[in-house]
Coordinates of C-alpha atoms in Angstrom, one line a residue:
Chain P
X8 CA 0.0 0.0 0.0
X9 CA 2.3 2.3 1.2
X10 CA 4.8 1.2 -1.8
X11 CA 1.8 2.4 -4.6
X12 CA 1.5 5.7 -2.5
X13 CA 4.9 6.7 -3.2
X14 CA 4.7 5.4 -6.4
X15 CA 1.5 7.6 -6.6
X16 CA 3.4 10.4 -5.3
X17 CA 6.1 9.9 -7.7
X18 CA 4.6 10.1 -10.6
X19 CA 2.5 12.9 -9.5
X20 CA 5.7 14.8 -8.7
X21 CA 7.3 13.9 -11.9
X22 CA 4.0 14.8 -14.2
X23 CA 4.0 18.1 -12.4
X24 CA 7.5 18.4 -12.7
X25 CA 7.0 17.6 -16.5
X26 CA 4.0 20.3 -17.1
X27 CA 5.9 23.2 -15.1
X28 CA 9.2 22.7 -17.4
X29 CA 7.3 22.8 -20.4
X30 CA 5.4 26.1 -19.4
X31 CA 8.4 27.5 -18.5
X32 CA 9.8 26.7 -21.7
X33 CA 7.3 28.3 -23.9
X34 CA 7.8 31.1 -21.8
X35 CA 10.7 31.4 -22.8
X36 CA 10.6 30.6 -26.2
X37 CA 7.7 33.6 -26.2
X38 CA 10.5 35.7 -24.8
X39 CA 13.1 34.7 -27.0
X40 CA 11.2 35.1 -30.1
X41 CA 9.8 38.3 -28.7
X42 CA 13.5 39.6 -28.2
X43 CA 14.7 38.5 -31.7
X44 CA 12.1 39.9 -33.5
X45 CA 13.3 43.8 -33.1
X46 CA 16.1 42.8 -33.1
X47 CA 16.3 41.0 -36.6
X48 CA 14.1 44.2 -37.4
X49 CA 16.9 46.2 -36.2
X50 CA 19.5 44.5 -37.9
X51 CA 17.7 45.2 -41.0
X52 CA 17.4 48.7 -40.8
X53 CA 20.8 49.2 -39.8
X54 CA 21.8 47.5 -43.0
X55 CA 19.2 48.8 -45.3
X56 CA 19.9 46.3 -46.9
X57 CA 17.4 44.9 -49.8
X58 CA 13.8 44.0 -49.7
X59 CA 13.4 40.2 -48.1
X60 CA 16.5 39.6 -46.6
X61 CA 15.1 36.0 -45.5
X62 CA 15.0 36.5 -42.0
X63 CA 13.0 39.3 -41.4
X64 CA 9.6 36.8 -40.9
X65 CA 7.6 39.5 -40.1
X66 CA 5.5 40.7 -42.8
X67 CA 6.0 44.0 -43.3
X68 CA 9.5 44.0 -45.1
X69 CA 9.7 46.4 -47.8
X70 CA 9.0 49.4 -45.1
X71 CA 11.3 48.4 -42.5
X72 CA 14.4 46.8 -45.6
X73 CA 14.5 49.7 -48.0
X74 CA 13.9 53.5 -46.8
X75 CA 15.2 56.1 -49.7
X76 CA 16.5 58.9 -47.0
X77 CA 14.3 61.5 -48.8
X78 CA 12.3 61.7 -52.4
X79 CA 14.6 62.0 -55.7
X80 CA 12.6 63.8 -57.8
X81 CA 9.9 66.6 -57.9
X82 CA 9.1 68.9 -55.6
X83 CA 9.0 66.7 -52.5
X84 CA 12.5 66.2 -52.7
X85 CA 13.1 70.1 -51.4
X86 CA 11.8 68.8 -48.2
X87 CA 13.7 68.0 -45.3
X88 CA 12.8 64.6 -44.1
X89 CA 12.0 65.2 -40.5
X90 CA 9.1 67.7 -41.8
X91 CA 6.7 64.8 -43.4
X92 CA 5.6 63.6 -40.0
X93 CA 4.4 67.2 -39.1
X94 CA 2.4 66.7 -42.9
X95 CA 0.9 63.5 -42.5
X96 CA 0.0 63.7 -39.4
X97 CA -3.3 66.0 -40.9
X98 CA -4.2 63.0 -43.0
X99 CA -6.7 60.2 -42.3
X100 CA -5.3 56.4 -42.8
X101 CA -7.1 56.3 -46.5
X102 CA -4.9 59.2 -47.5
X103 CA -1.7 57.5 -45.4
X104 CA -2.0 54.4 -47.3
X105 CA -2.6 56.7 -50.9
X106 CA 1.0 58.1 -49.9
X107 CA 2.2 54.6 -49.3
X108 CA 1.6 53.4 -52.7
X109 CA 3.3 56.7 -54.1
X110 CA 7.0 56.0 -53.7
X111 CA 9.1 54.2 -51.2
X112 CA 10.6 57.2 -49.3
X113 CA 6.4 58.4 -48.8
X114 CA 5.8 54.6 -47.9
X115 CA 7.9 55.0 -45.6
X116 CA 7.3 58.0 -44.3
X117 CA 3.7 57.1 -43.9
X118 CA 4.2 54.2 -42.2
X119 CA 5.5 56.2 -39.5
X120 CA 4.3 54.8 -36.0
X121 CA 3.2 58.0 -33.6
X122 CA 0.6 58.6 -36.7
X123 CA -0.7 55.3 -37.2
X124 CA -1.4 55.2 -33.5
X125 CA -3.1 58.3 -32.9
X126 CA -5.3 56.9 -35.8
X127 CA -5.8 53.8 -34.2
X128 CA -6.7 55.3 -30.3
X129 CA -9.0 57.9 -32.4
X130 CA -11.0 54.9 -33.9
X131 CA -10.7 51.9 -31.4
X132 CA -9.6 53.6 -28.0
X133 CA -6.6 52.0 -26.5
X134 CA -5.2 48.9 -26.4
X135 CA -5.8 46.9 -23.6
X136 CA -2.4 47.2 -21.6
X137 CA -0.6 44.0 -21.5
X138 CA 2.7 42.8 -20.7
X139 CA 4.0 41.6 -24.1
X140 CA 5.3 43.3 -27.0
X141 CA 3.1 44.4 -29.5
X142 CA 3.3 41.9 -32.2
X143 CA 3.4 44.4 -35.2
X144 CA 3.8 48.2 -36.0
X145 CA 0.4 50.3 -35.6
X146 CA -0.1 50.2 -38.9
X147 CA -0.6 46.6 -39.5
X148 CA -2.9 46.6 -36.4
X149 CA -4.9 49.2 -37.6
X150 CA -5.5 47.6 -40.8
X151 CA -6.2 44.2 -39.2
X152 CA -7.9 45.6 -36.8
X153 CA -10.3 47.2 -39.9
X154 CA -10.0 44.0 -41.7
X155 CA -11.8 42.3 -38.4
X156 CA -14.2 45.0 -38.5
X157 CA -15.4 44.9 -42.0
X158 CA -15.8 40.9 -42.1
X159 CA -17.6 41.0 -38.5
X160 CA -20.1 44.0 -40.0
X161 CA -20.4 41.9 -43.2
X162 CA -21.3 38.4 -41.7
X163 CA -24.1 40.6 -39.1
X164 CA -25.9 42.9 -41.3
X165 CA -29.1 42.3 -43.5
X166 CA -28.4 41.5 -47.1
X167 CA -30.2 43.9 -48.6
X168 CA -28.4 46.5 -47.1
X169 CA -24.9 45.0 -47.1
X170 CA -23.3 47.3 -49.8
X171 CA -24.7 50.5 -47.4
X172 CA -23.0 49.0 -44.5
X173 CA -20.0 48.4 -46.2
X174 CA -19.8 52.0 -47.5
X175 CA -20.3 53.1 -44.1
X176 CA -17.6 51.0 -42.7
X177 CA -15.2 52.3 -45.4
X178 CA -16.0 56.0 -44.4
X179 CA -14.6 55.7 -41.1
X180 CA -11.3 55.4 -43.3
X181 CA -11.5 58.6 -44.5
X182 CA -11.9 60.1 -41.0
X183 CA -8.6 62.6 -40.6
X184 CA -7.8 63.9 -37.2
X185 CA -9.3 66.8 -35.8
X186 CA -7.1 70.3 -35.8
X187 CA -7.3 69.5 -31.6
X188 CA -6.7 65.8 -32.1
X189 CA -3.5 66.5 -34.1
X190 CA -1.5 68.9 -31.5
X191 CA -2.6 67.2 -28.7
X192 CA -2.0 63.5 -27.3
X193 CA -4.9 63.2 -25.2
X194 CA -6.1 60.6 -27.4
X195 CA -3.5 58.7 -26.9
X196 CA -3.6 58.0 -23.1
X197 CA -5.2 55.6 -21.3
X198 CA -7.6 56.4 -18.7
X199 CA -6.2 56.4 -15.0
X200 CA -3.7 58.8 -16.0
X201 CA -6.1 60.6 -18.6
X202 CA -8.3 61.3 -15.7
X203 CA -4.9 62.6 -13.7
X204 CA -4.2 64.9 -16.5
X205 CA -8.2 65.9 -16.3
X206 CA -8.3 67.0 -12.6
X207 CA -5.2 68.9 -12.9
X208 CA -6.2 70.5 -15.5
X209 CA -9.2 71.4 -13.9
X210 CA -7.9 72.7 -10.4
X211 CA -6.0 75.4 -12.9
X212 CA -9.0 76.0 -15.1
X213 CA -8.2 74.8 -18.3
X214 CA -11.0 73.4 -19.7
X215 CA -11.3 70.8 -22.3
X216 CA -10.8 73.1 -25.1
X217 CA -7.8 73.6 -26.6
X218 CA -5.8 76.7 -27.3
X219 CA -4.5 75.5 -30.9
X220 CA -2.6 79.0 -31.8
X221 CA 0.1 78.6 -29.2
X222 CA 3.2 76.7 -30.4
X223 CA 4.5 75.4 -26.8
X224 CA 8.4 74.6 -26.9
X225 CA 10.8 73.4 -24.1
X226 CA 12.3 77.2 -23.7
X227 CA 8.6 79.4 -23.6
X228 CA 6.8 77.1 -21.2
X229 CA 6.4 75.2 -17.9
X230 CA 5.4 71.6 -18.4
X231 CA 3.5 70.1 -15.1
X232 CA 4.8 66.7 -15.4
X233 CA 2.8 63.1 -14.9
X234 CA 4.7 60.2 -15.2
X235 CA 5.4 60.3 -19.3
X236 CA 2.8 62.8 -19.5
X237 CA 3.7 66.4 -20.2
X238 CA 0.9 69.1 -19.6
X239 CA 1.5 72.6 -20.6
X240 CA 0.8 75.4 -17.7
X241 CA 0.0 78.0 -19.9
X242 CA -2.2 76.4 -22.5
X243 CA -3.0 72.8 -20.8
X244 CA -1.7 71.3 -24.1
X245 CA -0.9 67.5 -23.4
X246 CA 2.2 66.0 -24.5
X247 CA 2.7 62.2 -24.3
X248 CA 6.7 61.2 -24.1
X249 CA 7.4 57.9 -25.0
X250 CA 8.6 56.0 -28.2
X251 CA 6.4 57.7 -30.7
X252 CA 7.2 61.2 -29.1
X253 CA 6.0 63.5 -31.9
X254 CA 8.1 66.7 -30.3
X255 CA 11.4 65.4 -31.2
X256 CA 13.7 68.1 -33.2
X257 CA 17.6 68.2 -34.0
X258 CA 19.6 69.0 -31.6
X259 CA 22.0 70.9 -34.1
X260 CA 25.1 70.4 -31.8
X261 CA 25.3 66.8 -31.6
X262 CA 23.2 65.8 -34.6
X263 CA 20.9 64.1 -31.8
X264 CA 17.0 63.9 -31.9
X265 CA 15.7 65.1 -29.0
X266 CA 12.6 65.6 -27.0
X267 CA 11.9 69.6 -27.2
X268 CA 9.8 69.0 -24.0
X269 CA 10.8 66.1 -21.5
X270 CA 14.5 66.3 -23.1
X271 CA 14.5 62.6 -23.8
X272 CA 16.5 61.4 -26.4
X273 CA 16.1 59.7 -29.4
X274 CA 18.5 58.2 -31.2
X275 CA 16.8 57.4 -34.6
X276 CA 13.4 58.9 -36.3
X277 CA 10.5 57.3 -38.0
X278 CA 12.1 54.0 -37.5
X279 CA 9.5 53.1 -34.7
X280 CA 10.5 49.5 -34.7
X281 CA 13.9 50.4 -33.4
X282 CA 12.4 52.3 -31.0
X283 CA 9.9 50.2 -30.1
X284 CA 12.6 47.6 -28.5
X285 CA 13.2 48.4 -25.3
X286 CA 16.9 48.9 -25.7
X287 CA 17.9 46.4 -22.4
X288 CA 16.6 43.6 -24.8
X289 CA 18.4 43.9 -27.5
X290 CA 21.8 43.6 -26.2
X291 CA 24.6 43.4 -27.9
X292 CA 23.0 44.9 -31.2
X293 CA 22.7 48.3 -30.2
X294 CA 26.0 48.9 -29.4
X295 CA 26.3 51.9 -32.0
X296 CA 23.1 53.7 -30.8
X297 CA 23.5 52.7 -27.1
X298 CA 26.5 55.7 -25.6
X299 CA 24.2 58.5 -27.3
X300 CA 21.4 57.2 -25.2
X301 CA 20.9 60.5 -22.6
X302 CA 24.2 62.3 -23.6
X303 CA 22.7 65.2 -25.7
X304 CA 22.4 68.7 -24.3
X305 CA 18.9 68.6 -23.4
X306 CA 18.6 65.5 -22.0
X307 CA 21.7 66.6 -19.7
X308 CA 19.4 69.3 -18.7
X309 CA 16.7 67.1 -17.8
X310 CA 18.7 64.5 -15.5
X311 CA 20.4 68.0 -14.3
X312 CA 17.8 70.0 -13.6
X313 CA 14.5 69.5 -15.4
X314 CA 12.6 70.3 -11.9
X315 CA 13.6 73.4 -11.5
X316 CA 11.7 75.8 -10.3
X317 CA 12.2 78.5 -13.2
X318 CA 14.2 79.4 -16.4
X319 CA 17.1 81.1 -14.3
X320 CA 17.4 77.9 -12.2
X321 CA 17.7 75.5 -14.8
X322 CA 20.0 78.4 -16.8
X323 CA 22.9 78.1 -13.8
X324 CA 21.9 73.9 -14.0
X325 CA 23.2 73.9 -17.4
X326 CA 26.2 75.8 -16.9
X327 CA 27.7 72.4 -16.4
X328 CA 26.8 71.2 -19.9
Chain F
X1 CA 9.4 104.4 -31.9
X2 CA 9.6 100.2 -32.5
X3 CA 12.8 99.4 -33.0
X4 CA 13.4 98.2 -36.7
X5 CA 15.7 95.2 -38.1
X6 CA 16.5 95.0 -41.7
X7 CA 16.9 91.6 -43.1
X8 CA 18.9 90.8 -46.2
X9 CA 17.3 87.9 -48.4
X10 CA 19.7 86.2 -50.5
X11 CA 19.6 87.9 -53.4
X12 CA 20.6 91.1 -51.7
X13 CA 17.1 92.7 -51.5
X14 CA 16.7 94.9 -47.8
X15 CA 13.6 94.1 -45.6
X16 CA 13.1 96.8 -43.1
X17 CA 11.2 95.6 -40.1
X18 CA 9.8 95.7 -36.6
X19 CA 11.2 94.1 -33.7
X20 CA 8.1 92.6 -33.0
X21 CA 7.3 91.4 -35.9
X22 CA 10.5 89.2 -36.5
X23 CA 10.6 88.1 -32.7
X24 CA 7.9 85.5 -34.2
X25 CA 11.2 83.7 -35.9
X26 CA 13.0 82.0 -33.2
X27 CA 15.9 82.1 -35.0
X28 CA 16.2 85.8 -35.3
X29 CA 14.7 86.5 -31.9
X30 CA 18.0 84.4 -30.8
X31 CA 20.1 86.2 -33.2
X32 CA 18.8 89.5 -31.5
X33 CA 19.1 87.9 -27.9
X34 CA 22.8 87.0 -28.5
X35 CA 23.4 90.4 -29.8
X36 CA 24.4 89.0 -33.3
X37 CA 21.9 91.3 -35.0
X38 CA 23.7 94.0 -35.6
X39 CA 23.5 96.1 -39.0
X40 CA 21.6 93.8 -41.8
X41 CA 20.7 90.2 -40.9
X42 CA 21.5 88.0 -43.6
X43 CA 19.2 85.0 -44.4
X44 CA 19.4 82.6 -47.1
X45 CA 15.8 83.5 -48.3
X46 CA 14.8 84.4 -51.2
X47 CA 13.3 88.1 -51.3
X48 CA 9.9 86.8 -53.0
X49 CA 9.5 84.1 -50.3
X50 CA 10.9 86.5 -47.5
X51 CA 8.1 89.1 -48.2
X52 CA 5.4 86.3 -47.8
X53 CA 6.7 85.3 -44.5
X54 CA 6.9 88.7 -43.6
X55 CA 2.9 89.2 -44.8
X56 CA 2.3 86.3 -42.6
X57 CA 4.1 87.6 -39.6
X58 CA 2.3 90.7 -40.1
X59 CA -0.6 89.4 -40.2
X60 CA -0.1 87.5 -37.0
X61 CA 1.7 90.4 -35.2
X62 CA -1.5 92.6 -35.9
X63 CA -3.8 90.0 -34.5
X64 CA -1.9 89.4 -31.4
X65 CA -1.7 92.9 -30.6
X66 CA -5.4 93.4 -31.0
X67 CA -6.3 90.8 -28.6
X68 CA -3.9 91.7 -26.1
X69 CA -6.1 95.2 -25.9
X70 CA -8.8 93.5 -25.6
X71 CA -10.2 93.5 -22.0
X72 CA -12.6 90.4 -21.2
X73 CA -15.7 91.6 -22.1
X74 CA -16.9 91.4 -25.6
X75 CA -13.7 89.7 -26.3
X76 CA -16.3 86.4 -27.5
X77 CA -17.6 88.1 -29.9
X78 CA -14.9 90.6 -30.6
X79 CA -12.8 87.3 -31.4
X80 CA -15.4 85.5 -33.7
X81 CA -15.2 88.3 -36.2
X82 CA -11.8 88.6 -35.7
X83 CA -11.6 84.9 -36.4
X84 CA -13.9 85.3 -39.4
X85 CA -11.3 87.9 -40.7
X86 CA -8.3 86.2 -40.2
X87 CA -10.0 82.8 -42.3
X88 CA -10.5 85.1 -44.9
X89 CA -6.7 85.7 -45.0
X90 CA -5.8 82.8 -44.4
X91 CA -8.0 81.6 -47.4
X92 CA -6.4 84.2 -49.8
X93 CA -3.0 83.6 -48.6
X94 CA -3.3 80.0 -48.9
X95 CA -4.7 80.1 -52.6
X96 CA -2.0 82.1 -53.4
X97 CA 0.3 79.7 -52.4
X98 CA -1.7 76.5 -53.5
X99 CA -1.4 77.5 -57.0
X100 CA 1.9 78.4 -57.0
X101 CA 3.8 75.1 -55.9
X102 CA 7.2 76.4 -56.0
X103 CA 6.3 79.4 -53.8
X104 CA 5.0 77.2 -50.9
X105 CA 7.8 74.6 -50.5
X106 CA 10.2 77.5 -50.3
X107 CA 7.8 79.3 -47.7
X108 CA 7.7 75.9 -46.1
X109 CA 11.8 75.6 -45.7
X110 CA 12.3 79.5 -44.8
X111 CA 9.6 78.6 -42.0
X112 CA 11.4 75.5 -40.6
X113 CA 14.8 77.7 -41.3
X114 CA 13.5 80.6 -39.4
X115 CA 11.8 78.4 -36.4
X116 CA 8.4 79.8 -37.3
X117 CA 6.0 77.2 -35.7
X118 CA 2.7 78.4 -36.4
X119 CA 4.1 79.2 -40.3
X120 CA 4.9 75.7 -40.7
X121 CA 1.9 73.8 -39.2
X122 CA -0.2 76.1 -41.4
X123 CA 1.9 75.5 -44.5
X124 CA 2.1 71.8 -43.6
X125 CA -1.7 71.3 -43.3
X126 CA -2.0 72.9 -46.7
X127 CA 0.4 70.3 -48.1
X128 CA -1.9 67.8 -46.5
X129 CA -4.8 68.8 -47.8
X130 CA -3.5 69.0 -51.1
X131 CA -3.0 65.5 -50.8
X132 CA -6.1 64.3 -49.0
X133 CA -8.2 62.7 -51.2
X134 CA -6.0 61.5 -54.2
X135 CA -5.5 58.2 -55.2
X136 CA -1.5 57.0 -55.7
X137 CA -1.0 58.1 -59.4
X138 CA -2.2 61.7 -58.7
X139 CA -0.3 62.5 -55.6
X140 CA 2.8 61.7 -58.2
X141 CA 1.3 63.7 -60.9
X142 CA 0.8 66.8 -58.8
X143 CA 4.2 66.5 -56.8
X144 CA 5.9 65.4 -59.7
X145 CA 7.1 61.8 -58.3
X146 CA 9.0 59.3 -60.0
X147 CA 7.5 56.0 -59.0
X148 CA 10.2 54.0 -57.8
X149 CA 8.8 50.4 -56.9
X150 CA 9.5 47.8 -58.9
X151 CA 6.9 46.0 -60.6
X152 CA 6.9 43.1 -57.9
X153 CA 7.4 46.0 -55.0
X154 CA 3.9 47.7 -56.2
X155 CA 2.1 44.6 -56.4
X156 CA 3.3 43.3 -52.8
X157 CA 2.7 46.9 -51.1
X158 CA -1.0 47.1 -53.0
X159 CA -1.7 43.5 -51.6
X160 CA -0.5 44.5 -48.3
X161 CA -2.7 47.7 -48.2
X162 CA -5.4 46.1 -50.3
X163 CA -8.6 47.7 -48.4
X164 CA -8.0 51.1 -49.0
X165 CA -9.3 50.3 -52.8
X166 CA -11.8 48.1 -52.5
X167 CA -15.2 49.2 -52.7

């Protein structure tokens, strides 16, 4: 009796034993593959090398393989590059995915993450947070994502009236962001700190509406500062820092792109997937981008002295820079 | 007396004007606050597209000053007609430029050159809307774009953004 018990208990230990390994395994096989995937995506921007390089699984491989650094020809090509975000970013995902199909650089340019994401909070609200990766770029989930729509809308509505339905779904394509949507990230927060950002916002008064005629840059204002969330004293303008920061400019000592509000740094623009991997993960691969990481003037100023308490304080801060 | 500036575009033409009219340009107003604006202030800006931006800095100078005399009341309505007034410039301006390509995408570099924030969102909306609504081959057409996907590029990327042209 007592010999089948332990046997019992035995086999129980070694099935559990059995189970737990293999959860822990595809744990971290998740991981792994999660870790490889930006990097891989990495690898392949770095190289710009050509279109389907093999191991770039993931789908989307002629925007991430081959970016043209600007337009060759006509009148597009004056531009500087940085400047297309602050163009798009008027246009609804019909119009994004019109540029897309116009030339590579524009493909590229319109695949640009902070855009595609503000489309797809305007349309769907936020994601529901979670602690893995995002599988794909905004793009692709906003396409999916409208895909899953369409079909769903299809299967549910009354025959007769499909090809109405169907119009109607396709409108919400067309839907560009609104002048307020555009400047500000509300839209793109999710809702404990949204209602944070709210309730200060309303002990000082500001009320919902925007003020859209004031530019607000790092030297002209004070930012009252929630976690990633930047909020404008003057104005209440809402500025969300994080890896599709949309206030980044050149910081023209150091070549740099820089947050012109938090102070962060950013080491490469418009290639969100780079940015997207959190740069711990990726190791080794970085290596290049990795000493720039917090070394440009302003983001010396904000470890130094972002807190201070006005322009003269963070003047004598700097001094050190 | 405002103080006055004079600005030399790039083809040597002289721009006289007002301190606070310039101020606008970041990039001057730091000229002026590092005391580097002394005598003419070079820029390399054409004089046609340097008189535009001055228009539009005039325009916005005027309107700032106007609402700053403003006390609260009446200001609503003061503001709607105001508003109402400056669309109607806007409209003008932005016709103006809308036929004339060339003009705009200069405007549009001298305004990222001379840090002129609310120049360049306006300018860059305008480019937008230009291109709102067009299908592939008339964004090239009216931008002049070569189309540089291969054959087997296009038809991936039209696979991969196939909705957008289905009915």
């Amino acid at each position: 009796m007592t010999l089948s018990d332990d046997e019992d208990e035995n086999l129980a230990q070694f099935l559990e034993s059995e189970v737990l390994s293999e959860v822990s395994e595809s744990e971290e096989e998740k991981k792994l593959k999660e870790e490889e995937e930006p990097k891989q995506k990495k690898l392949c921007i770095e190289k710009c090398s050509t279109s389907g390089s093999g191991n770039d699984v993931n789908n989307n491989k002629i925007e991430t393989c081959s970016h043209p650094r600007r337009i060759e020809t006509g009148i597009f090509s004056k531009i500087p590059p940085e400047l297309f975000p602050h163009i798009l970013k008027f246009l609804s995902s019909e119009d994004l995915i019109s540029c897309s199909l116009v030339c590579k650089f524009l493909n590229y340019a319109a695949s640009d993450e902070p855009l595609w994401r503000r489309l797809y909070c305007m349309r769907w609200g936020l994601l529901p947070p979670s602690k893995n990766l995002r599988v794909c770029a905004w793009k692709k989930l906003y396409i999916q994502r409208d895909e899953e729509d369409m079909v769903e809308l299809v299967r549910n509505c009354p025959t007769e009236f499909k090809e109405y339905y169907i119009q109607m779904q396709a409108a919400k394509r067309s839907q560009a962001p609104l002048p307020s949507q555009v400047k500000d990230d509300r839209v793109i927060l999710d809702k404990t700190v949204g209602d944070q950002v709210s309730l200060w916002k309303s002990s000082r008064g500001f009320t919902d509406n925007l003020v859209t005629d004031h530019a607000c840059s790092g030297e002209m204002c004070t930012y009252h500062h929630i976690g990633n969330v930047f909020v404008c004293e003057k104005t209440g303008y809402v500025h969300v820092c994080d890896d599709t920061c949309r206030e980044v400019a050149m910081d023209p000592k150091d070549g740099l792109l820089v947050c012109k509000i938090s102070g962060h740094c950013f080491d490469c623009m418009m290639s969100p997937d780079e940015s997207e991997a959190d740069p711990e993960q990726q190791g080794g691969v970085t290596d290049e981008a990795e000493p720039f990481m917090g070394s440009g003037r302003f983001a010396r100023a904000y470890t130094l002295g972002y807190n201070c308490e006005d322009e003269k304080e963070l003047e004598y801060t700097l001094r050190f820079c | 007396m405002a103080i006055m500036y004079a600005l030399k575009s790039s083809d040597n033409e002289i721009f006289e004007v007002e301190q606070k009219v310039i101020e606008q340009s970041e990039t001057i107003k730091k000229m002026i606050e590092d005391g580097a604006a002394t005598g003419e202030i070079p820029l390399q800006v054409s004089s046609k597209t340097l008189a535009k931006v001055l228009e539009w800095c005039k325009q916005r100078q005027h309107k700032t000053v106007e609402n700053e005399n403003d006390d609260n009341k009446g200001k609503r309505k003061k503001e709607r007609d105001e508003d109402d007034d400056i669309k109607e410039w806007e409209n003008k301006f932005s016709d103006e430029l809308k036929a004339d390509k060339d003009v705009l995408f200069d405007l549009l570099l001298a305004s990222n050159y001379l840090d002129l924030p609310a120049l360049l969102s306006f300018l860059c909306q305008l480019v937008a809307d230009m291109v709102a609504g067009k299908m592939p081959e008339e964004i090239r057409r009216m931008f002049n774009i070569e189309n540089d996907f291969t054959p087997e590029e296009e038809k991936a990327i039209t696979a991969e953004h196939g909705w957008a042209f289905q009915p």
